[in-house]
Amino acid sequence: MNERQLKRFCTLENVAAVDNLFLAARKARRGKSHRPDVEDWWRRRESEILRLREGLLCGTYRPAGYRLFVIHQPKRRTIAAAPFCDRVVHHALCNVLAPVLERRFIPRSFSCQAGKGTTAARECCRQLSNRYRYVLKCDVSKFFPSIDHAILFAKLTEWVVCRDAAGLLEMILGSYRTGAEVPPAFFPDDDLVSALERPRGLPIGNLTSQLWGNFYLDALDHWVTETEQHGAYLRYTDDFLLFGDDKARLWDLCRGVREQLAALRLSLAESKSRVLATREGVPFCGFCFLHGLRPRVLGATKRRFEHRRKRLGESGDVRRLSISVFAWYQFSREANSTGLRRAYSHRPVLAGARSMVERINR
């Protein structure tokens, strides 16, 4: 489909199609079939989907509230979990909206796309680290809590021409708002009242937030790669790297990045934004990438896993410990970690985890 056909494809009728809602329900249920509320909804899925379709088409659907909880690894975050019915709507909307928005993304924009997860992002970082002498590593300060609703909605409606579908976008966008726990940033022509009154923030936990967050920084990607013609660039959500052999050029780009982010009412995390020599190592997605060498697992990543392994071992939860060890081995085998994995395979882990480790080592 061309651009005009894609815009016409994103309609409320397509979002609320029975086949699309069934597909969305299967995706939302994946990995959560052990939860009683999910299984209760799934047993009544035919009637629930028809009721949901009617509510979407008649305009009576309203998002329910979020369940808020705090996680502390890898850092402290407030997670907003929507009810299962709302998650079905989020998946149904993304099934229709993602093909429209992803056409805009540059090839080196990673996260929440098929075949462009952390593994692909790390491989791209490894190749660029071996090719260039320096890297400008940038991180956006409080990215998801700081996304401006008005700017995001204006961007989305450039690609969603159906008024009813745009109304659904606005409803989901307005169902969450960052509170006073994250102070707003101030930009030119702002005053205290206007900055506090501007709706901002996407809930960490919504599928729509991941897609919209990626789309929100798409203009920055095109500015770097097209306007500035700097192709040695990659981004994973709000963490992005600019490679080069000229440090002065990278610092010039850093000033331009600040201006581009200010137009989106975002700012850089200055303590995490700096120019590094690739020979000293580039920390990215849990690994440290070294020029001409295989990457290593970051020390903080190893400490988090060790803490989790001890906690699950003491609790006696064999199932979760087995899953955690299996995930660790799959993750760490991408790095130069043969000795590290061998050391863990000889530790006194529980029987279920040990058998899974042995299968990986074969």
Coordinates of C-alpha atoms in Angstrom, one line a residue:
M1 CA 0.0 0.0 0.0
N2 CA 1.2 3.5 -0.7
E3 CA 1.1 6.4 1.9
R4 CA -2.4 7.5 1.0
Q5 CA -3.8 4.0 1.2
L6 CA -2.1 3.4 4.6
K7 CA -3.7 6.5 6.0
R8 CA -7.2 5.4 4.9
F9 CA -6.5 1.9 6.3
C10 CA -6.3 3.2 9.9
T11 CA -10.0 3.5 10.6
L12 CA -12.1 2.7 13.6
E13 CA -13.9 0.0 11.6
N14 CA -10.7 -1.8 10.9
V15 CA -9.6 -1.5 14.6
A16 CA -13.0 -2.9 15.8
A17 CA -13.1 -5.7 13.2
V18 CA -13.9 -9.1 14.8
D19 CA -10.8 -10.8 13.3
N20 CA -8.6 -7.9 14.5
L21 CA -10.0 -8.1 18.0
F22 CA -9.5 -11.9 18.2
L23 CA -5.9 -11.5 17.0
A24 CA -5.4 -8.7 19.6
A25 CA -6.8 -10.9 22.4
R26 CA -4.5 -13.7 21.5
K27 CA -1.5 -11.3 21.6
A28 CA -2.6 -9.7 24.9
R29 CA -3.1 -13.2 26.5
R30 CA 0.4 -14.4 25.5
G31 CA 2.5 -15.1 28.6
K32 CA -0.4 -14.2 30.9
S33 CA -2.7 -17.3 30.6
H34 CA -1.9 -18.2 34.2
R35 CA -3.7 -15.1 35.6
P36 CA -7.3 -15.7 36.7
D37 CA -8.7 -12.5 35.4
V38 CA -7.2 -13.2 31.9
E39 CA -8.6 -16.7 31.8
D40 CA -12.0 -15.6 33.0
W41 CA -12.1 -13.1 30.1
W42 CA -10.8 -15.7 27.6
R43 CA -13.6 -18.2 28.5
R44 CA -16.1 -15.5 27.5
R45 CA -14.1 -14.2 24.6
E46 CA -16.8 -14.4 22.0
S47 CA -19.3 -12.3 24.0
E48 CA -16.6 -10.0 25.3
I49 CA -15.3 -9.3 21.8
L50 CA -18.7 -8.5 20.4
R51 CA -19.4 -6.2 23.4
L52 CA -16.1 -4.5 22.9
R53 CA -16.7 -4.1 19.2
E54 CA -20.1 -2.5 19.8
G55 CA -18.6 -0.2 22.4
L56 CA -15.9 1.0 20.0
L57 CA -18.2 1.6 17.1
C58 CA -21.0 3.2 19.2
G59 CA -18.5 5.5 21.0
T60 CA -19.4 4.1 24.5
Y61 CA -16.1 2.5 25.1
R62 CA -14.1 4.2 27.9
P63 CA -10.7 3.1 29.2
A64 CA -10.7 1.8 32.8
G65 CA -8.2 3.0 35.4
Y66 CA -4.7 1.8 35.8
R67 CA -3.1 -0.4 38.5
L68 CA 0.0 1.4 39.6
F69 CA 3.1 -0.4 41.1
V70 CA 6.8 0.4 41.4
I71 CA 9.7 -1.7 40.2
H72 CA 13.3 -1.1 41.2
Q73 CA 15.3 -3.0 38.6
P74 CA 17.1 -1.9 36.5
K75 CA 16.0 1.5 38.1
R76 CA 13.0 2.8 40.0
R77 CA 10.0 3.2 37.7
T78 CA 6.2 3.5 38.2
I79 CA 4.4 1.0 36.0
A80 CA 0.8 1.6 35.0
A81 CA -1.0 -1.7 34.2
A82 CA -4.3 -1.5 32.3
P83 CA -7.0 -4.1 32.7
F84 CA -7.0 -7.0 30.2
C85 CA -10.0 -5.6 28.2
D86 CA -8.1 -2.3 27.6
R87 CA -4.9 -4.2 26.6
V88 CA -7.0 -6.0 23.9
V89 CA -7.9 -2.5 22.6
H90 CA -4.3 -1.4 22.6
H91 CA -3.2 -4.4 20.6
A92 CA -6.1 -4.0 18.2
L93 CA -5.1 -0.4 17.6
C94 CA -1.4 -1.2 17.2
N95 CA -2.2 -3.9 14.7
V96 CA -3.7 -1.2 12.4
L97 CA -1.5 1.8 13.4
A98 CA 1.9 0.2 13.5
P99 CA 2.2 -0.5 9.7
V100 CA 1.3 3.2 9.1
L101 CA 3.9 4.6 11.5
E102 CA 6.7 2.1 11.0
R103 CA 7.0 3.2 7.3
R104 CA 8.4 6.4 8.7
F105 CA 11.1 4.8 10.9
I106 CA 14.7 4.8 9.7
P107 CA 16.4 1.4 9.5
R108 CA 18.5 2.0 12.6
S109 CA 15.5 2.8 14.8
F110 CA 15.1 -0.2 17.1
S111 CA 12.6 -1.3 19.8
C112 CA 9.1 -2.7 19.5
Q113 CA 9.4 -3.8 15.9
A114 CA 9.6 -7.3 14.4
G115 CA 13.3 -8.3 14.0
K116 CA 14.5 -5.0 15.5
G117 CA 14.8 -5.8 19.2
T118 CA 17.8 -5.7 21.6
T119 CA 19.8 -8.3 19.7
A120 CA 19.6 -6.4 16.4
A121 CA 20.4 -3.1 18.2
R122 CA 23.5 -4.6 19.9
E123 CA 24.8 -6.1 16.6
C124 CA 24.4 -2.6 14.9
C125 CA 26.3 -1.0 17.9
R126 CA 29.1 -3.6 17.6
Q127 CA 29.6 -2.9 13.9
L128 CA 29.7 0.9 14.4
S129 CA 32.0 0.6 17.4
N130 CA 34.5 -1.3 15.3
R131 CA 34.3 1.3 12.5
Y132 CA 34.6 4.7 14.4
R133 CA 36.9 6.2 17.0
Y134 CA 34.4 8.1 19.0
V135 CA 30.7 7.9 20.0
L136 CA 28.3 10.5 21.4
K137 CA 26.0 8.6 23.8
C138 CA 22.8 10.4 24.6
D139 CA 19.8 9.7 26.9
V140 CA 16.6 11.6 27.2
S141 CA 15.7 12.7 30.7
K142 CA 12.4 11.1 32.1
F143 CA 11.4 10.2 28.5
F144 CA 8.0 8.5 29.0
P145 CA 6.8 10.8 31.8
S146 CA 7.7 13.9 29.8
I147 CA 6.0 13.2 26.4
D148 CA 3.7 16.0 25.6
H149 CA 0.1 15.0 24.8
A150 CA -0.6 17.9 22.4
I151 CA 2.6 17.4 20.4
L152 CA 2.1 13.6 20.1
F153 CA -1.6 13.9 19.2
A154 CA -0.7 16.4 16.4
K155 CA 1.9 14.1 15.1
L156 CA -0.4 11.1 15.1
T157 CA -3.3 12.9 13.4
E158 CA -1.0 13.6 10.4
W159 CA -1.2 9.9 9.7
V160 CA -4.7 9.0 11.0
V161 CA -7.3 10.8 8.9
C162 CA -10.3 8.9 10.3
R163 CA -12.0 11.2 13.0
D164 CA -13.4 8.2 15.0
A165 CA -10.0 6.5 15.1
A166 CA -8.4 9.9 16.1
G167 CA -11.0 10.1 18.9
L168 CA -9.9 6.7 20.2
L169 CA -6.3 7.8 20.1
E170 CA -7.1 10.9 22.1
M171 CA -9.1 8.9 24.6
I172 CA -6.3 6.5 25.3
L173 CA -3.8 9.3 25.4
G174 CA -5.9 11.2 27.9
S175 CA -6.4 8.2 30.2
Y176 CA -3.0 8.7 31.8
R177 CA -1.2 11.8 33.0
T178 CA 2.1 12.3 34.8
G179 CA 1.6 13.6 38.3
A180 CA 3.6 16.0 40.5
E181 CA 6.0 13.2 41.3
V182 CA 7.9 14.1 38.1
P183 CA 8.3 17.9 38.0
P184 CA 7.8 19.4 34.5
A185 CA 10.7 20.9 32.5
F186 CA 10.5 24.5 31.6
F187 CA 11.2 25.9 28.1
P188 CA 11.2 29.4 26.6
D189 CA 7.9 31.3 27.0
D190 CA 6.8 28.9 29.7
D191 CA 5.5 30.0 33.1
L192 CA 4.8 27.9 36.1
V193 CA 1.0 27.5 35.5
S194 CA 1.2 26.7 31.8
A195 CA 3.9 24.1 32.4
L196 CA 2.0 22.4 35.1
E197 CA -1.3 22.4 33.2
R198 CA 0.1 20.8 30.0
P199 CA -0.9 17.1 29.9
R200 CA 2.1 14.9 29.6
G201 CA 3.3 11.4 30.1
L202 CA 2.7 7.9 28.7
P203 CA 2.1 4.9 31.0
I204 CA 5.0 2.5 31.0
G205 CA 3.3 -0.8 30.5
N206 CA 0.9 0.1 27.6
L207 CA 1.8 -1.4 24.1
T208 CA 0.6 1.9 22.6
S209 CA 3.2 3.8 24.7
Q210 CA 6.1 1.8 23.2
L211 CA 4.9 2.5 19.6
W212 CA 4.1 6.1 20.3
G213 CA 7.4 6.7 22.1
N214 CA 9.3 5.4 19.1
F215 CA 7.2 7.6 16.8
Y216 CA 7.7 10.7 19.0
L217 CA 11.5 10.7 18.4
D218 CA 11.2 9.8 14.7
A219 CA 11.7 13.5 13.7
L220 CA 15.0 13.5 15.6
D221 CA 16.1 10.4 13.6
H222 CA 15.3 12.1 10.3
W223 CA 17.1 15.3 11.3
V224 CA 20.3 13.4 12.2
T225 CA 20.4 11.1 9.2
E226 CA 18.9 13.4 6.5
T227 CA 19.3 17.0 7.5
E228 CA 22.7 16.6 9.1
Q229 CA 23.5 13.6 6.8
H230 CA 25.1 11.7 9.7
G231 CA 24.4 8.1 9.0
A232 CA 26.5 6.5 11.8
Y233 CA 23.5 6.7 14.2
L234 CA 21.2 4.3 16.0
R235 CA 18.5 4.6 18.6
Y236 CA 16.8 2.2 21.0
T237 CA 13.7 4.0 22.4
D238 CA 15.3 7.1 24.2
D239 CA 18.9 5.8 24.2
F240 CA 20.8 6.8 21.1
L241 CA 24.3 6.8 19.8
L242 CA 26.1 9.0 17.2
F243 CA 29.5 7.6 16.0
G244 CA 32.2 9.5 14.2
D245 CA 36.0 10.2 14.0
D246 CA 35.7 13.9 14.7
K247 CA 34.9 14.9 18.3
A248 CA 34.2 18.5 17.5
R249 CA 31.6 17.4 14.9
L250 CA 29.9 15.2 17.6
W251 CA 29.7 18.0 20.0
D252 CA 28.1 20.2 17.3
L253 CA 25.6 17.5 16.8
C254 CA 24.9 17.3 20.5
R255 CA 23.9 21.0 20.5
G256 CA 21.6 20.4 17.6
V257 CA 20.1 17.4 19.3
R258 CA 19.3 19.6 22.3
E259 CA 17.4 22.0 20.1
Q260 CA 15.5 19.2 18.4
L261 CA 14.5 17.8 21.7
A262 CA 13.5 21.2 23.1
A263 CA 11.0 21.5 20.2
L264 CA 9.4 18.3 21.5
R265 CA 9.6 19.6 25.1
L266 CA 12.2 17.1 26.1
S267 CA 15.7 17.5 27.4
L268 CA 18.9 15.4 27.6
A269 CA 20.0 13.6 30.7
E270 CA 23.3 15.6 30.9
S271 CA 25.0 13.1 33.3
K272 CA 24.4 10.3 30.8
S273 CA 25.2 12.3 27.6
R274 CA 28.9 12.4 26.7
V275 CA 31.5 11.7 24.1
L276 CA 33.4 8.4 24.6
A277 CA 36.4 6.8 22.8
T278 CA 35.2 3.5 21.4
R279 CA 38.5 1.8 22.5
E280 CA 37.4 2.5 26.1
G281 CA 34.1 0.7 25.7
V282 CA 30.5 1.8 24.7
P283 CA 27.8 0.8 27.2
F284 CA 24.6 0.0 25.4
C285 CA 21.7 -2.5 26.1
G286 CA 23.4 -4.3 29.0
F287 CA 26.8 -4.8 27.2
C288 CA 30.0 -2.9 26.9
F289 CA 31.2 -2.8 23.3
L290 CA 35.0 -2.6 22.7
H291 CA 36.7 -1.7 19.5
G292 CA 37.9 -4.8 17.7
L293 CA 36.7 -7.2 20.5
R294 CA 33.6 -9.1 21.4
P295 CA 31.4 -7.2 23.8
R296 CA 31.3 -7.9 27.6
V297 CA 28.4 -8.0 30.0
L298 CA 28.2 -4.8 32.1
G299 CA 29.0 -5.2 35.8
A300 CA 25.7 -3.7 36.8
T301 CA 23.9 -6.2 34.6
K302 CA 25.8 -9.1 36.3
R303 CA 25.0 -7.7 39.8
R304 CA 21.3 -7.5 39.0
F305 CA 21.1 -11.0 37.8
E306 CA 23.1 -12.3 40.9
H307 CA 20.7 -10.5 43.2
R308 CA 17.7 -11.9 41.5
R309 CA 19.2 -15.4 41.4
K310 CA 19.8 -15.4 45.2
R311 CA 16.4 -14.0 45.9
L312 CA 14.6 -16.7 43.8
G313 CA 16.8 -19.4 45.2
E314 CA 16.0 -18.5 48.8
S315 CA 12.3 -18.3 48.0
G316 CA 12.4 -21.9 46.5
D317 CA 10.5 -20.8 43.4
V318 CA 12.0 -23.4 41.0
R319 CA 9.9 -22.3 38.0
R320 CA 10.8 -18.6 38.1
L321 CA 14.5 -19.5 38.9
S322 CA 14.7 -21.8 35.9
I323 CA 13.2 -19.1 33.6
S324 CA 15.6 -16.5 35.0
V325 CA 18.7 -18.6 34.5
F326 CA 17.6 -19.6 31.0
A327 CA 17.0 -16.0 30.1
W328 CA 20.4 -15.0 31.5
Y329 CA 22.2 -17.7 29.5
Q330 CA 20.4 -16.7 26.3
F331 CA 21.3 -13.0 26.9
S332 CA 25.0 -13.5 28.0
R333 CA 25.9 -15.9 25.2
E334 CA 25.9 -12.9 22.8
A335 CA 29.0 -11.5 24.7
N336 CA 32.5 -12.8 25.5
S337 CA 31.1 -14.6 28.6
T338 CA 32.2 -18.3 28.3
G339 CA 34.0 -18.2 31.7
L340 CA 31.1 -16.4 33.3
R341 CA 28.5 -18.9 32.1
R342 CA 30.7 -21.8 33.1
A343 CA 31.0 -20.4 36.6
Y344 CA 27.3 -20.1 36.9
S345 CA 26.7 -23.7 35.6
H346 CA 28.8 -25.0 38.5
R347 CA 27.0 -23.1 41.2
P348 CA 24.5 -24.8 43.5
V349 CA 21.4 -23.7 41.7
L350 CA 18.1 -25.6 42.1
A351 CA 17.6 -28.8 40.1
G352 CA 15.1 -27.3 37.6
A353 CA 17.5 -24.5 36.8
R354 CA 20.5 -26.8 36.5
S355 CA 18.9 -29.0 33.9
M356 CA 18.0 -26.0 31.8
V357 CA 21.6 -24.7 32.1
E358 CA 23.0 -28.1 31.0
R359 CA 20.8 -28.1 27.9
I360 CA 22.1 -24.7 26.9
N361 CA 25.8 -25.7 27.4
R362 CA 25.5 -28.7 25.1

